[in-house]
Structure formats: structure tokens, C-alpha cells
Amino acid sequence: MVFDFRLQVFQTVARRLSFTKAAAELFITQPAVTKHIHELENQLKTKLFERNGAKISLTPAGAILLHHAEQIFDIYRNLEFEINSLSQRNSGKLRLGASTTAAQYILPPILAAFHRKFHNIEVTLTTKNTEEIEQALQHKEIDLGVIEGFSKNAAIKYTEFLNDEIVLVANSKNPLAATGVVNAGQLRGIPLLLREPGSGTLEVISHALKSIGLGLGDLNVEMQLSSSESMKLYILHSDSMAFISVHAVLKELQSKECRIVDVEGLSINRHFHFTTLHGQQEALPELFMRFALYQRK
């Protein structure tokens, strides 16, 4: 399907904004990339990219095409998944391990849907912090991990799963949260709850604080707790605040028990990743990853 491959070439160029990077990613030559883009522009009778020396940018038409191309490839992936599911009779045992946030707030509805579709697969879920999940994977105590954090282990393959944001949260009645925003200087004085050492959440927070000139040692840490649930219940009964995944606090934000307090200049975004061992080629972890990605769309 020539049009489909041209569309894939276009999508890759549009994402990378580079013909060279697109060629490398698609394992074709740069002239071949240029040829496919020109043919697509001729077919659609419009320019898709503005070229300014070595730099390129999407035209309005290119932005529209990218939007629809993303939807088309989502449909193809979902179609392939559902057709393959019909022809496969899957059974066996899948041992999952997930960091606390993923295990409590992200995976449960996916696990329920997975069980309804693949009821012959026995699934177990172990909950530990990110560091412990990586260790369990390397010791082959689990088949597939779901973690957050920046650390990269050379023995582990990381597959991007889901975007997340960590926010500073306070009890809605907390007088320190009245303005809804604090600066770096004020953050130093606020009594804070943090996750325990080894937590992926703590690692991400530590990395992000550098952007406003702070380290964990600069904070007024009241206590370190090992779960978001403990932290939420704690702040509901105190004037402390906590850095928590937005996925973990949606219910409390909707009920107005808690509120988000913005920190000037600080944005803490991260990804949850699937983790498998390099060279691992087991069918059930791959099946679960594909199903989870399909469910999150």
C-alpha cells in the first residue's frame, strides 16, 4: 500500500522535523524520503512543509494531515490487535510487577478488562517501588514491570506507556495554599511529605527541582511515606503538602478535598514505562503491553 507508506514517511518527518532523522528511523535514504514527500504533496496538491535552509516546519495543511495520520495509524494498530486476538488462544501465567502509583491507580481497570478478554491467562501483580521492580525483573521473579523514573539499567528494555504529571497538593483548607501558587523560596519553608528512597517518584522530583535551583536537601521534609494513599490521608489532617501523581489525586481534586498548588518555574512531567529484559521474547508480556496501550487510547 504505497499511500500508507508515504503517510508513514510523512508522519515520521513531521514528528522529527528532519528528513535525515526520518530516513535513519525508517532505514531508507534521505533522497527516498524527499521523493515520498514530494509525491504526497503532488497527490494532495498542496505543500506540507515549509523549508527554511536546514530547518523545516509544518504548513497548516501539513498539521491537518499529521492530525489525521495519527488517527489512521491508531486505527491500523487497533485493527491489527483485535484481528490477532481472534486467532490466538492465549493461556498461561503472567507475573506483573508495578511501582506503587501504577499498581494503585492505573493498572486495575486495565487488568479487569484484560481478564474479561483473556480469562485463561492467570495474572499476578506485585507492588514495589521502582528500584525493587527492576531488581525483581533481573532476578526473574516477574515477567513484566511497569515503573516510573529516570534511571536506565543497561540490562532492561524500556517501552513508553503513559504520560504523568506530579503536582504539589495541599488540603483545601490549608492556609498556605490559599493563593494557589508559591515560589522556590516559599517552597523551602513548607512542611512536605515525600516518597521513600528508591521510589521512582522521588527520583523524578529530585531531578525536576534542579530547574529551580533546589535539591531535596533544601526542602523542609516532614516525613517520607511509602504510598500516595498514606500521603493523601496525612495532608487531609495537617497543614503539610505533598508531591503526588495527578493520577493518584483525581478523586480528591474533584471532591475539592485537595487542591493543586503551582510552583513557579517548576513542571514535573514523566512517563510510565513497561520494562522487560533485553532479549526476552515471551508472548504474554508482549500481549499485555499491546492490550494496555490499546486500552489507554
Rosetta silent file (secondary structure, phi, psi, omega in degrees, C-alpha in Angstrom):
SEQUENCE: MVFDFRLQVFQTVARRLSFTKAAAELFITQPAVTKHIHELENQLKTKLFERNGAKISLTPAGAILLHHAEQIFDIYRNLEFEINSLSQRNSGKLRLGASTTAAQYILPPILAAFHRKFHNIEVTLTTKNTEEIEQALQHKEIDLGVIEGFSKNAAIKYTEFLNDEIVLVANSKNPLAATGVVNAGQLRGIPLLLREPGSGTLEVISHALKSIGLGLGDLNVEMQLSSSESMKLYILHSDSMAFISVHAVLKELQSKECRIVDVEGLSINRHFHFTTLHGQQEALPELFMRFALYQRK
SCORE:     score description
SCORE:     0.000 S_00000001
   1 L     0.000   95.323 -173.121    0.000    0.000    0.000 S_00000001
   2 H   -60.697  -43.107 -177.473    2.087    2.857   -1.385 S_00000001
   3 H   -61.322  -39.459 -178.700   -0.086    5.626    0.057 S_00000001
   4 H   -64.188  -40.628  179.728    0.195    4.116    3.532 S_00000001
   5 H   -69.407  -39.088  175.750    3.995    4.026    3.397 S_00000001
   6 H   -59.304  -39.766  178.678    4.111    7.598    2.104 S_00000001
   7 H   -64.702  -38.456  176.994    1.885    8.541    5.023 S_00000001
   8 H   -65.143  -41.158  176.630    4.287    6.780    7.402 S_00000001
   9 H   -61.465  -46.837  178.778    7.196    8.682    5.872 S_00000001
  10 H   -58.738  -47.782 -178.490    5.289   11.952    6.256 S_00000001
  11 H   -58.852  -41.840 -179.105    4.376   11.183    9.874 S_00000001
  12 H   -66.865  -44.016  177.146    7.999   10.407   10.748 S_00000001
  13 H   -62.486  -42.577 -178.099    9.309   13.595    9.098 S_00000001
  14 H   -64.390  -36.516  179.051    6.570   15.643   10.798 S_00000001
  15 H   -72.908  -41.242 -176.237    7.432   14.248   14.218 S_00000001
  16 H   -87.708  -20.432 -173.494   11.194   14.646   13.829 S_00000001
  17 L    50.535   43.167 -179.447   11.088   17.794   11.662 S_00000001
  18 L  -159.314  124.221  176.014   14.115   16.347    9.924 S_00000001
  19 H   -68.652  -37.002 -178.908   14.460   14.428    6.661 S_00000001
  20 H   -64.524  -47.188 -179.846   17.773   12.980    7.865 S_00000001
  21 H   -66.288  -37.302  178.467   16.370   11.649   11.150 S_00000001
  22 H   -63.997  -42.360  179.338   13.301   10.259    9.378 S_00000001
  23 H   -60.800  -43.971 -179.972   15.496    8.419    6.863 S_00000001
  24 H   -64.329  -41.007 -178.483   17.547    6.850    9.667 S_00000001
  25 H   -67.699  -35.178 -176.443   14.434    5.811   11.592 S_00000001
  26 H   -93.147   -2.880  179.904   12.787    4.253    8.521 S_00000001
  27 L    59.420   41.390  172.995   16.017    2.648    7.213 S_00000001
  28 L  -130.608  171.173 -178.629   15.736    4.350    3.824 S_00000001
  29 L   -79.573  159.269  177.529   17.848    7.006    2.120 S_00000001
  30 H   -64.215  -40.457  175.073   17.251   10.725    2.519 S_00000001
  31 H   -59.111  -33.856  177.962   16.552   11.142   -1.243 S_00000001
  32 H   -66.410  -38.975  176.275   13.894    8.425   -0.886 S_00000001
  33 H   -61.600  -48.424 -179.996   12.267   10.396    1.944 S_00000001
  34 H   -58.603  -41.572  179.932   12.291   13.552   -0.165 S_00000001
  35 H   -62.723  -44.689 -179.309   10.775   11.649   -3.101 S_00000001
  36 H   -64.320  -40.114  179.962    7.922   10.257   -0.992 S_00000001
  37 H   -66.302  -43.861  178.638    7.126   13.699    0.452 S_00000001
  38 H   -61.466  -42.325  179.732    7.122   15.319   -2.996 S_00000001
  39 H   -64.617  -38.319  178.972    4.829   12.588   -4.363 S_00000001
  40 H   -68.411  -40.598  177.202    2.455   13.032   -1.441 S_00000001
  41 H   -63.940  -38.712  177.027    2.417   16.822   -1.925 S_00000001
  42 H   -66.113  -40.072 -179.123    1.692   16.307   -5.621 S_00000001
  43 H   -65.309  -39.716 -177.799   -1.074   13.853   -4.817 S_00000001
  44 H   -90.038   -7.727  178.566   -2.697   16.250   -2.320 S_00000001
  45 L    57.762   41.864  176.967   -1.891   19.314   -4.452 S_00000001
  46 L  -159.742  155.371  176.338   -0.526   21.285   -1.506 S_00000001
  47 L   -79.293  139.735 -179.898    2.722   21.926    0.355 S_00000001
  48 L  -105.843  -22.867 -178.952    3.119   20.008    3.599 S_00000001
  49 E  -132.565  143.818  168.317    6.373   21.546    4.845 S_00000001
  50 E   -96.114  132.615 -178.809    7.935   24.985    4.833 S_00000001
  51 E  -110.869  123.737  179.532   11.655   24.809    4.169 S_00000001
  52 E  -129.414   87.484 -175.440   13.945   27.466    5.636 S_00000001
  53 L    66.528 -124.933 -179.807   17.516   26.437    4.972 S_00000001
  54 L   -83.427  -10.138 -176.047   18.246   23.307    7.027 S_00000001
  55 E   -98.290  146.978  174.699   15.084   23.736    9.093 S_00000001
  56 E  -129.838  155.337  175.709   11.581   22.576    8.191 S_00000001
  57 E  -145.184  158.170  179.946    8.164   23.206    9.718 S_00000001
  58 E   -74.776  139.161  168.447    4.649   22.019    9.019 S_00000001
  59 L   -79.140  169.071  174.278    2.338   24.102    6.886 S_00000001
  60 H   -54.550  -39.917  177.784   -1.313   24.392    8.014 S_00000001
  61 H   -65.269  -38.989  178.284   -2.124   21.608    5.553 S_00000001
  62 H   -63.731  -38.847  178.337    0.718   19.531    6.977 S_00000001
  63 H   -64.717  -39.691  177.108   -0.609   19.986   10.511 S_00000001
  64 H   -63.904  -45.275 -179.227   -4.057   18.801    9.408 S_00000001
  65 H   -63.350  -40.224  178.870   -2.573   15.777    7.654 S_00000001
  66 H   -61.585  -43.582  179.153   -0.482   14.865   10.713 S_00000001
  67 H   -56.544  -47.482 -178.076   -3.548   15.005   12.944 S_00000001
  68 H   -75.053  -31.382  177.077   -5.458   12.610   10.697 S_00000001
  69 H   -62.201  -41.737  177.992   -2.400   10.415   10.046 S_00000001
  70 H   -59.488  -42.327  179.763   -2.067    9.806   13.804 S_00000001
  71 H   -66.206  -40.655 -179.944   -5.721    8.731   13.915 S_00000001
  72 H   -62.224  -45.304 -178.587   -5.313    6.467   10.858 S_00000001
  73 H   -70.912  -29.746  172.214   -2.311    4.655   12.345 S_00000001
  74 H   -61.744  -43.955  178.924   -4.142    4.279   15.668 S_00000001
  75 H   -61.804  -44.256  177.942   -6.968    2.577   13.760 S_00000001
  76 H   -59.430  -45.155 -179.415   -4.489    0.282   11.984 S_00000001
  77 H   -63.438  -43.262 -179.903   -2.850   -0.715   15.291 S_00000001
  78 H   -66.781  -39.240  177.947   -6.201   -1.385   16.938 S_00000001
  79 H   -61.728  -46.866 -179.957   -7.431   -3.347   13.927 S_00000001
  80 H   -60.834  -42.885 -179.008   -4.297   -5.498   13.912 S_00000001
  81 H   -62.541  -47.200 -175.800   -4.599   -6.125   17.656 S_00000001
  82 H   -68.730  -38.840  177.715   -8.259   -7.159   17.528 S_00000001
  83 H   -64.864  -45.189  179.154   -7.833   -9.414   14.467 S_00000001
  84 H   -62.715  -36.407 -179.682   -4.800  -11.123   16.019 S_00000001
  85 H   -63.174  -33.462  179.713   -6.698  -11.615   19.280 S_00000001
  86 H   -66.264  -32.857 -173.702   -9.409  -13.566   17.443 S_00000001
  87 H   -94.692   -1.511 -178.312   -6.926  -16.065   16.039 S_00000001
  88 L  -112.277  135.494  174.337   -4.909  -16.635   19.221 S_00000001
  89 L  -108.379   96.383 -173.639   -5.847  -18.864   22.124 S_00000001
  90 L   -93.669  138.728  175.325   -3.759  -17.495   24.914 S_00000001
  91 L  -152.936  168.308  179.919   -3.232  -19.209   28.242 S_00000001
  92 E   127.701 -164.885 -178.206   -0.567  -19.406   30.911 S_00000001
  93 E  -123.664  131.913  178.971    0.643  -17.283   33.811 S_00000001
  94 E  -118.306  120.352 -179.858    1.791  -13.665   33.613 S_00000001
  95 E  -101.661  108.477  179.604    3.700  -12.204   36.561 S_00000001
  96 E   -98.262  148.748  171.048    3.450   -8.426   36.616 S_00000001
  97 E  -132.528  135.344 -176.714    5.333   -6.056   38.876 S_00000001
  98 E  -140.714  146.375  173.452    4.420   -2.382   39.182 S_00000001
  99 L   -66.045  161.758 -168.516    5.528    0.643   41.114 S_00000001
 100 H   -55.915  -47.084 -176.907    3.058    1.825   43.723 S_00000001
 101 H   -62.320  -46.571 -179.741    1.365    4.591   41.718 S_00000001
 102 H   -63.698  -42.339 -177.233    0.848    2.421   38.640 S_00000001
 103 H   -66.157  -35.573 -175.271   -0.395   -0.530   40.692 S_00000001
 104 H   -85.566  -35.502 -167.156   -2.916    1.525   42.656 S_00000001
 105 H  -120.140  -18.792 -173.842   -4.307    3.980   40.108 S_00000001
 106 H  -110.324  -45.178 -172.097   -3.500    2.949   36.532 S_00000001
 107 H   -77.784  -32.718 -173.945   -3.408   -0.831   36.167 S_00000001
 108 H   -51.500  -49.053  178.918   -6.581   -2.047   37.983 S_00000001
 109 H   -66.653  -30.624  177.276   -9.115   -1.139   35.219 S_00000001
 110 H   -69.549  -40.828  178.306   -6.721   -2.467   32.569 S_00000001
 111 H   -62.962  -40.115  179.131   -6.291   -5.729   34.491 S_00000001
 112 H   -63.491  -44.185  178.945  -10.069   -6.139   34.771 S_00000001
 113 H   -66.264  -38.022  178.871  -10.521   -5.614   31.023 S_00000001
 114 H   -63.611  -42.126  179.669   -7.619   -7.972   30.273 S_00000001
 115 H   -65.070  -38.220  178.604   -9.163  -10.703   32.417 S_00000001
 116 H   -62.805  -36.584 -175.921  -12.521  -10.364   30.660 S_00000001
 117 H   -85.593  -35.814 -176.262  -10.847  -10.836   27.270 S_00000001
 118 L  -125.551   65.580 -172.390   -8.181  -13.405   28.206 S_00000001
 119 L   -70.340  -11.636  177.452   -9.722  -15.302   31.115 S_00000001
 120 L   -86.082   -3.595  177.619   -7.430  -18.316   30.577 S_00000001
 121 E   -97.245  123.008  177.559   -4.383  -16.236   31.487 S_00000001
 122 E   -87.280  123.324 -177.040   -3.600  -16.174   35.204 S_00000001
 123 E  -114.917  133.216  170.807   -2.211  -12.782   36.207 S_00000001
 124 E  -119.345  147.381 -179.289   -0.412  -11.893   39.429 S_00000001
 125 E  -127.640  121.925  175.394    0.626   -8.352   40.390 S_00000001
 126 E  -103.265  132.917 -179.582    3.470   -7.499   42.759 S_00000001
 127 E  -110.130  120.900  177.385    3.666   -3.939   44.091 S_00000001
 128 L  -146.296  177.615  173.623    7.056   -2.472   44.994 S_00000001
 129 L   -80.393  172.175 -172.810    8.923    0.758   44.328 S_00000001
 130 H   -56.150  -46.684 -178.241   10.717    1.299   41.017 S_00000001
 131 H   -60.147  -42.913 -178.744   14.125    0.142   42.218 S_00000001
 132 H   -69.273  -34.260  177.588   12.676   -3.078   43.667 S_00000001
 133 H   -65.176  -42.017  178.738   10.665   -3.794   40.479 S_00000001
 134 H   -63.882  -38.492  177.914   13.818   -3.554   38.368 S_00000001
 135 H   -65.849  -41.619  179.303   15.589   -5.922   40.745 S_00000001
 136 H   -63.013  -37.355  178.473   12.678   -8.384   40.618 S_00000001
 137 H   -65.300  -44.901 -179.325   12.780   -8.326   36.814 S_00000001
 138 H   -67.276  -30.177  177.600   16.504   -9.038   36.742 S_00000001
 139 L   -86.241    3.609  178.064   16.064  -11.887   39.246 S_00000001
 140 L    59.986   34.367  174.050   13.265  -13.244   37.002 S_00000001
 141 L   -85.786  -19.603  175.321   10.707  -13.006   39.796 S_00000001
 142 L  -133.501  161.587  179.988    8.389  -11.139   37.395 S_00000001
 143 L   -97.450  -27.678 -174.124    7.905  -11.204   33.605 S_00000001
 144 E  -150.361  134.944  178.142    6.965   -7.567   33.028 S_00000001
 145 E  -114.046  155.964  171.341    7.352   -4.367   35.032 S_00000001
 146 E  -129.418  115.540 -172.640    5.568   -1.003   34.988 S_00000001
 147 E  -136.698  170.652  169.121    7.682    1.763   36.510 S_00000001
 148 E  -128.934  164.883  177.873    8.409    5.473   36.557 S_00000001
 149 L   128.848  170.824 -176.856   11.708    7.270   36.976 S_00000001
 150 L  -100.954  -18.804 -174.480   14.789    8.414   35.094 S_00000001
 151 L   -65.689  139.482 -179.487   17.272    5.643   35.897 S_00000001
 152 L  -123.093  119.495  178.645   18.183    3.435   32.955 S_00000001
 153 L   -96.839  127.881 -174.698   19.548   -0.059   33.502 S_00000001
 154 L   -62.642  -22.219 -178.291   21.535   -1.409   30.537 S_00000001
 155 L   -84.224   -7.960 -171.716   20.050   -4.892   31.024 S_00000001
 156 E  -114.405  139.307  174.499   16.476   -3.623   30.770 S_00000001
 157 E   -96.657  129.583 -177.827   14.415   -2.540   27.773 S_00000001
 158 E  -108.765  126.071  178.718   12.091    0.411   28.459 S_00000001
 159 E  -118.325  121.696 -176.348    8.883    0.852   26.423 S_00000001
 160 E   -62.486  134.806 -176.370    6.952    4.112   26.888 S_00000001
 161 E  -117.189  -57.211 -168.126    3.459    3.538   28.274 S_00000001
 162 E  -152.126  140.936  174.972    1.725    6.598   29.727 S_00000001
 163 E   -79.334  149.643  178.580    2.304   10.283   30.460 S_00000001
 164 E  -147.269  158.430  174.899    2.004   11.508   34.026 S_00000001
 165 E  -132.098  134.427  175.386    2.410   14.757   35.944 S_00000001
 166 E   -98.771  129.123 -175.114    3.499   15.128   39.553 S_00000001
 167 E  -124.063  154.501  174.019    1.828   18.043   41.317 S_00000001
 168 E   -84.926  124.033 -172.766    2.157   19.756   44.682 S_00000001
 169 E  -122.305  142.190  178.212   -1.053   19.036   46.596 S_00000001
 170 E  -135.893  157.301  167.909   -2.497   20.521   49.778 S_00000001
 171 E   -57.297  134.136 -177.194   -5.593   20.178   51.905 S_00000001
 172 L   -58.787  -23.188 -179.916   -8.091   22.695   50.500 S_00000001
 173 L   -91.718   -0.111 -179.015   -8.331   24.307   53.959 S_00000001
 174 L   -67.019  118.893 -177.062   -4.568   24.706   54.259 S_00000001
 175 H   -62.992  -25.382  179.682   -3.941   28.480   54.693 S_00000001
 176 H   -70.540  -17.482 -177.719   -0.575   28.146   52.917 S_00000001
 177 H   -97.640    5.969 -172.061   -2.430   27.038   49.777 S_00000001
 178 L   -59.078  -38.476 -177.317   -4.814   29.995   49.671 S_00000001
 179 L   -80.981  -19.251  179.673   -3.088   31.736   46.768 S_00000001
 180 L    79.839    3.405  179.699   -2.702   28.544   44.723 S_00000001
 181 E  -152.784  142.495  175.525    0.916   29.365   43.842 S_00000001
 182 E  -134.799  159.189  174.842    4.273   29.514   45.648 S_00000001
 183 L  -101.645  178.153 -176.278    7.804   30.402   44.563 S_00000001
 184 H   -61.068  -38.212  179.207   11.008   28.458   45.164 S_00000001
 185 H   -63.653  -43.209  179.075   11.792   30.441   48.303 S_00000001
 186 H   -67.562  -34.171 -179.828    8.386   29.734   49.815 S_00000001
 187 H   -60.955  -35.221  179.374    8.659   26.053   48.886 S_00000001
 188 H   -56.809  -34.524 -174.109   11.735   25.750   51.092 S_00000001
 189 H   -92.076   -9.455 -176.848    9.672   26.594   54.182 S_00000001
 190 L   -79.012  129.355  175.231    6.596   24.448   53.525 S_00000001
 191 E   -65.386  125.033 -172.264    6.433   21.183   55.511 S_00000001
 192 E  -121.445  148.720  168.369    6.476   18.479   52.855 S_00000001
 193 E  -102.941  136.301  175.975    5.774   14.786   52.538 S_00000001
 194 E  -128.822  161.616  174.805    7.955   12.839   50.126 S_00000001
 195 E   -74.282  167.368 -175.148    8.118    9.242   48.943 S_00000001
 196 L   -75.207  158.259  174.392   10.699    6.831   50.346 S_00000001
 197 L   -55.987  139.027 -176.526   14.266    6.349   48.998 S_00000001
 198 L    95.876  -12.050  178.771   14.208    4.078   45.922 S_00000001
 199 L   -75.014  135.960  175.901   10.872    5.481   44.768 S_00000001
 200 H   -64.177  -34.776  178.109   10.695    6.494   41.112 S_00000001
 201 H   -61.392  -44.677  179.606    8.503    9.434   42.099 S_00000001
 202 H   -62.853  -39.494  179.807   11.187   10.739   44.467 S_00000001
 203 H   -63.110  -42.628  179.897   13.819   10.364   41.751 S_00000001
 204 H   -66.437  -41.822  178.679   11.737   12.372   39.267 S_00000001
 205 H   -61.722  -45.793  179.946   11.059   15.126   41.831 S_00000001
 206 H   -58.553  -42.767  179.681   14.759   15.377   42.688 S_00000001
 207 H   -64.997  -43.296 -176.227   15.640   15.734   39.003 S_00000001
 208 H   -70.006  -34.163 -177.714   12.942   18.386   38.365 S_00000001
 209 H   -61.189  -24.966 -179.813   13.835   20.545   41.386 S_00000001
 210 H   -60.550  -27.496 -177.768   17.205   21.334   39.804 S_00000001
 211 H   -68.403  -18.091  176.662   15.377   23.529   37.279 S_00000001
 212 H  -115.945   19.867  173.716   14.513   25.988   40.088 S_00000001
 213 L    74.783   24.243 -179.599   17.865   25.692   41.853 S_00000001
 214 L  -119.916  154.701  169.933   16.764   23.348   44.639 S_00000001
 215 L  -122.620  171.017  179.700   17.755   19.894   45.838 S_00000001
 216 H   -59.503  -32.692 -179.660   15.951   17.515   48.164 S_00000001
 217 H   -67.687  -16.638  179.134   18.234   18.703   50.976 S_00000001
 218 H   -84.175  -10.672 -174.341   16.851   22.229   50.616 S_00000001
 219 L   -89.257  155.728  176.669   13.298   21.129   51.421 S_00000001
 220 E   -92.049   82.885 -174.026   11.557   21.046   54.793 S_00000001
 221 E   -82.837  113.490 -179.767   10.751   17.316   54.766 S_00000001
 222 E   -79.004  -37.638 -178.762    8.275   16.486   57.496 S_00000001
 223 E  -166.144  153.523  173.032    8.069   12.786   56.710 S_00000001
 224 E  -114.325  126.421 -177.386    8.729   10.179   53.993 S_00000001
 225 E  -122.647  157.588 -171.273    5.937    7.704   53.294 S_00000001
 226 L   -98.022    6.794  177.246    5.781    4.691   51.005 S_00000001
 227 L  -151.601  151.075  177.855    2.408    5.246   49.311 S_00000001
 228 H   -65.502  -34.218  179.227    0.325    8.030   47.795 S_00000001
 229 H   -60.910  -45.116  178.005   -2.702    6.896   49.820 S_00000001
 230 H   -61.262  -41.220 -178.790   -0.814    7.455   53.089 S_00000001
 231 H   -65.396  -41.887  179.735    0.337   10.853   51.876 S_00000001
 232 H   -63.229  -46.064 -179.358   -3.185   11.938   50.889 S_00000001
 233 H   -64.500  -35.598  179.325   -4.687   10.905   54.225 S_00000001
 234 H   -63.861  -50.888 -175.572   -1.848   12.644   56.058 S_00000001
 235 H   -68.826  -22.535  176.126   -2.265   16.006   54.323 S_00000001
 236 L   -68.550  -16.026 -179.321   -6.041   15.896   54.884 S_00000001
 237 L  -120.057   23.221  179.810   -5.229   16.075   58.599 S_00000001
 238 L  -155.520  175.232  176.498   -2.335   18.533   58.535 S_00000001
 239 L  -100.370   17.605  175.683   -1.012   21.743   57.008 S_00000001
 240 L   -83.644  170.178  176.430    1.779   19.937   55.137 S_00000001
 241 E  -127.257  168.282 -177.537    1.846   19.446   51.369 S_00000001
 242 E  -147.027  143.951  170.332    2.948   16.566   49.152 S_00000001
 243 E   -86.483  116.856 -173.569    4.240   15.943   45.650 S_00000001
 244 E  -137.332  148.526  173.381    1.857   13.312   44.222 S_00000001
 245 E   -59.917  137.379  179.030    0.988   11.902   40.791 S_00000001
 246 H   -62.401  -28.338  176.840   -2.085   13.645   39.392 S_00000001
 247 H   -63.254  -30.233 -175.730   -3.500   10.148   38.666 S_00000001
 248 H   -81.209  -16.108 -171.369   -3.425    9.445   42.408 S_00000001
 249 H  -120.689   10.180 -178.150   -5.318   12.551   43.480 S_00000001
 250 H   -56.343  -44.838 -177.365   -8.057   12.947   40.828 S_00000001
 251 H   -62.183  -43.595 -178.671  -10.829   11.881   43.203 S_00000001
 252 H   -70.495  -31.371  176.138   -9.754   14.326   45.932 S_00000001
 253 H   -69.566  -41.089  179.746   -9.436   17.171   43.438 S_00000001
 254 H   -66.010  -35.914  179.857  -12.919   16.501   42.077 S_00000001
 255 L   -83.886   -2.788  179.983  -14.394   16.403   45.592 S_00000001
 256 L    64.861   21.177  172.342  -12.450   19.605   46.444 S_00000001
 257 L   -72.848  -32.110 -179.145  -10.829   17.955   49.474 S_00000001
 258 E  -126.422  162.625  174.579   -7.451   18.829   47.983 S_00000001
 259 E  -139.390  154.601  176.047   -6.117   21.473   45.631 S_00000001
 260 E   -86.187  136.079  175.842   -3.063   21.793   43.423 S_00000001
 261 L  -113.250  115.758  179.889   -0.525   24.454   44.365 S_00000001
 262 E   -73.455  142.581  174.336    1.604   25.598   41.434 S_00000001
 263 E  -109.201  120.372 -176.020    5.309   26.146   41.998 S_00000001
 264 L   -55.549  126.027  176.802    6.657   28.999   39.856 S_00000001
 265 L    81.185    0.306 -176.070    9.026   27.692   37.182 S_00000001
 266 L  -114.549  124.739  174.113    8.513   24.030   38.119 S_00000001
 267 L  -132.859  123.256 -175.611    6.853   21.446   35.890 S_00000001
 268 E  -115.194   92.243  177.993    7.245   17.757   36.778 S_00000001
 269 E  -108.537  147.820 -179.790    6.299   15.546   33.864 S_00000001
 270 E  -152.243  175.366  175.016    7.288   11.926   33.480 S_00000001
 271 E  -123.664  142.660  163.816    6.436    8.705   31.696 S_00000001
 272 E   -84.084  142.071 -179.435    5.467    5.334   32.988 S_00000001
 273 E  -126.226  145.471  163.783    7.394    2.614   31.173 S_00000001
 274 E   -78.978  143.897  176.779    6.998   -1.098   30.629 S_00000001
 275 E  -126.242  132.301  173.381   10.206   -2.927   31.481 S_00000001
 276 E  -136.491  162.608  176.576   11.420   -6.248   30.087 S_00000001
 277 E   -78.421  140.884  176.062   14.837   -7.849   29.937 S_00000001
 278 L   -58.496  135.094 -179.592   16.767   -7.349   26.715 S_00000001
 279 L    88.692  -10.076  179.189   16.473  -10.453   24.568 S_00000001
 280 L   -70.943  127.787 -178.011   13.277  -11.559   26.308 S_00000001
 281 L  -132.781   58.374  179.881   10.800  -12.880   23.727 S_00000001
 282 L   -99.311  142.030 -172.536    7.829  -14.151   25.683 S_00000001
 283 H   -71.384  -40.423 -172.684    4.358  -13.874   24.203 S_00000001
 284 H   -68.058  -43.381  174.643    2.328  -12.957   27.306 S_00000001
 285 H   -59.324  -40.752  178.569    4.264   -9.817   28.335 S_00000001
 286 H   -63.984  -41.136  178.715    4.061   -8.596   24.733 S_00000001
 287 H   -61.827  -45.146 -178.575    0.331   -9.351   24.626 S_00000001
 288 H   -65.680  -41.381  179.074   -0.305   -7.429   27.858 S_00000001
 289 H   -59.972  -46.535 -179.374    1.744   -4.417   26.696 S_00000001
 290 H   -63.299  -40.980 -179.296   -0.165   -4.223   23.414 S_00000001
 291 H   -65.779  -43.150 -178.134   -3.504   -4.612   25.221 S_00000001
 292 H   -64.733  -41.395  177.750   -2.656   -1.923   27.809 S_00000001
 293 H   -64.496  -37.289  177.571   -1.580    0.544   25.130 S_00000001
 294 H   -64.857  -41.423 -178.955   -4.803   -0.183   23.242 S_00000001
 295 H   -67.696  -32.072 -175.124   -6.881    0.421   26.400 S_00000001
 296 H   -79.905  -10.264 -177.726   -5.206    3.755   27.172 S_00000001
 297 L   -72.515    0.000    0.000   -6.053    5.301   23.765 S_00000001
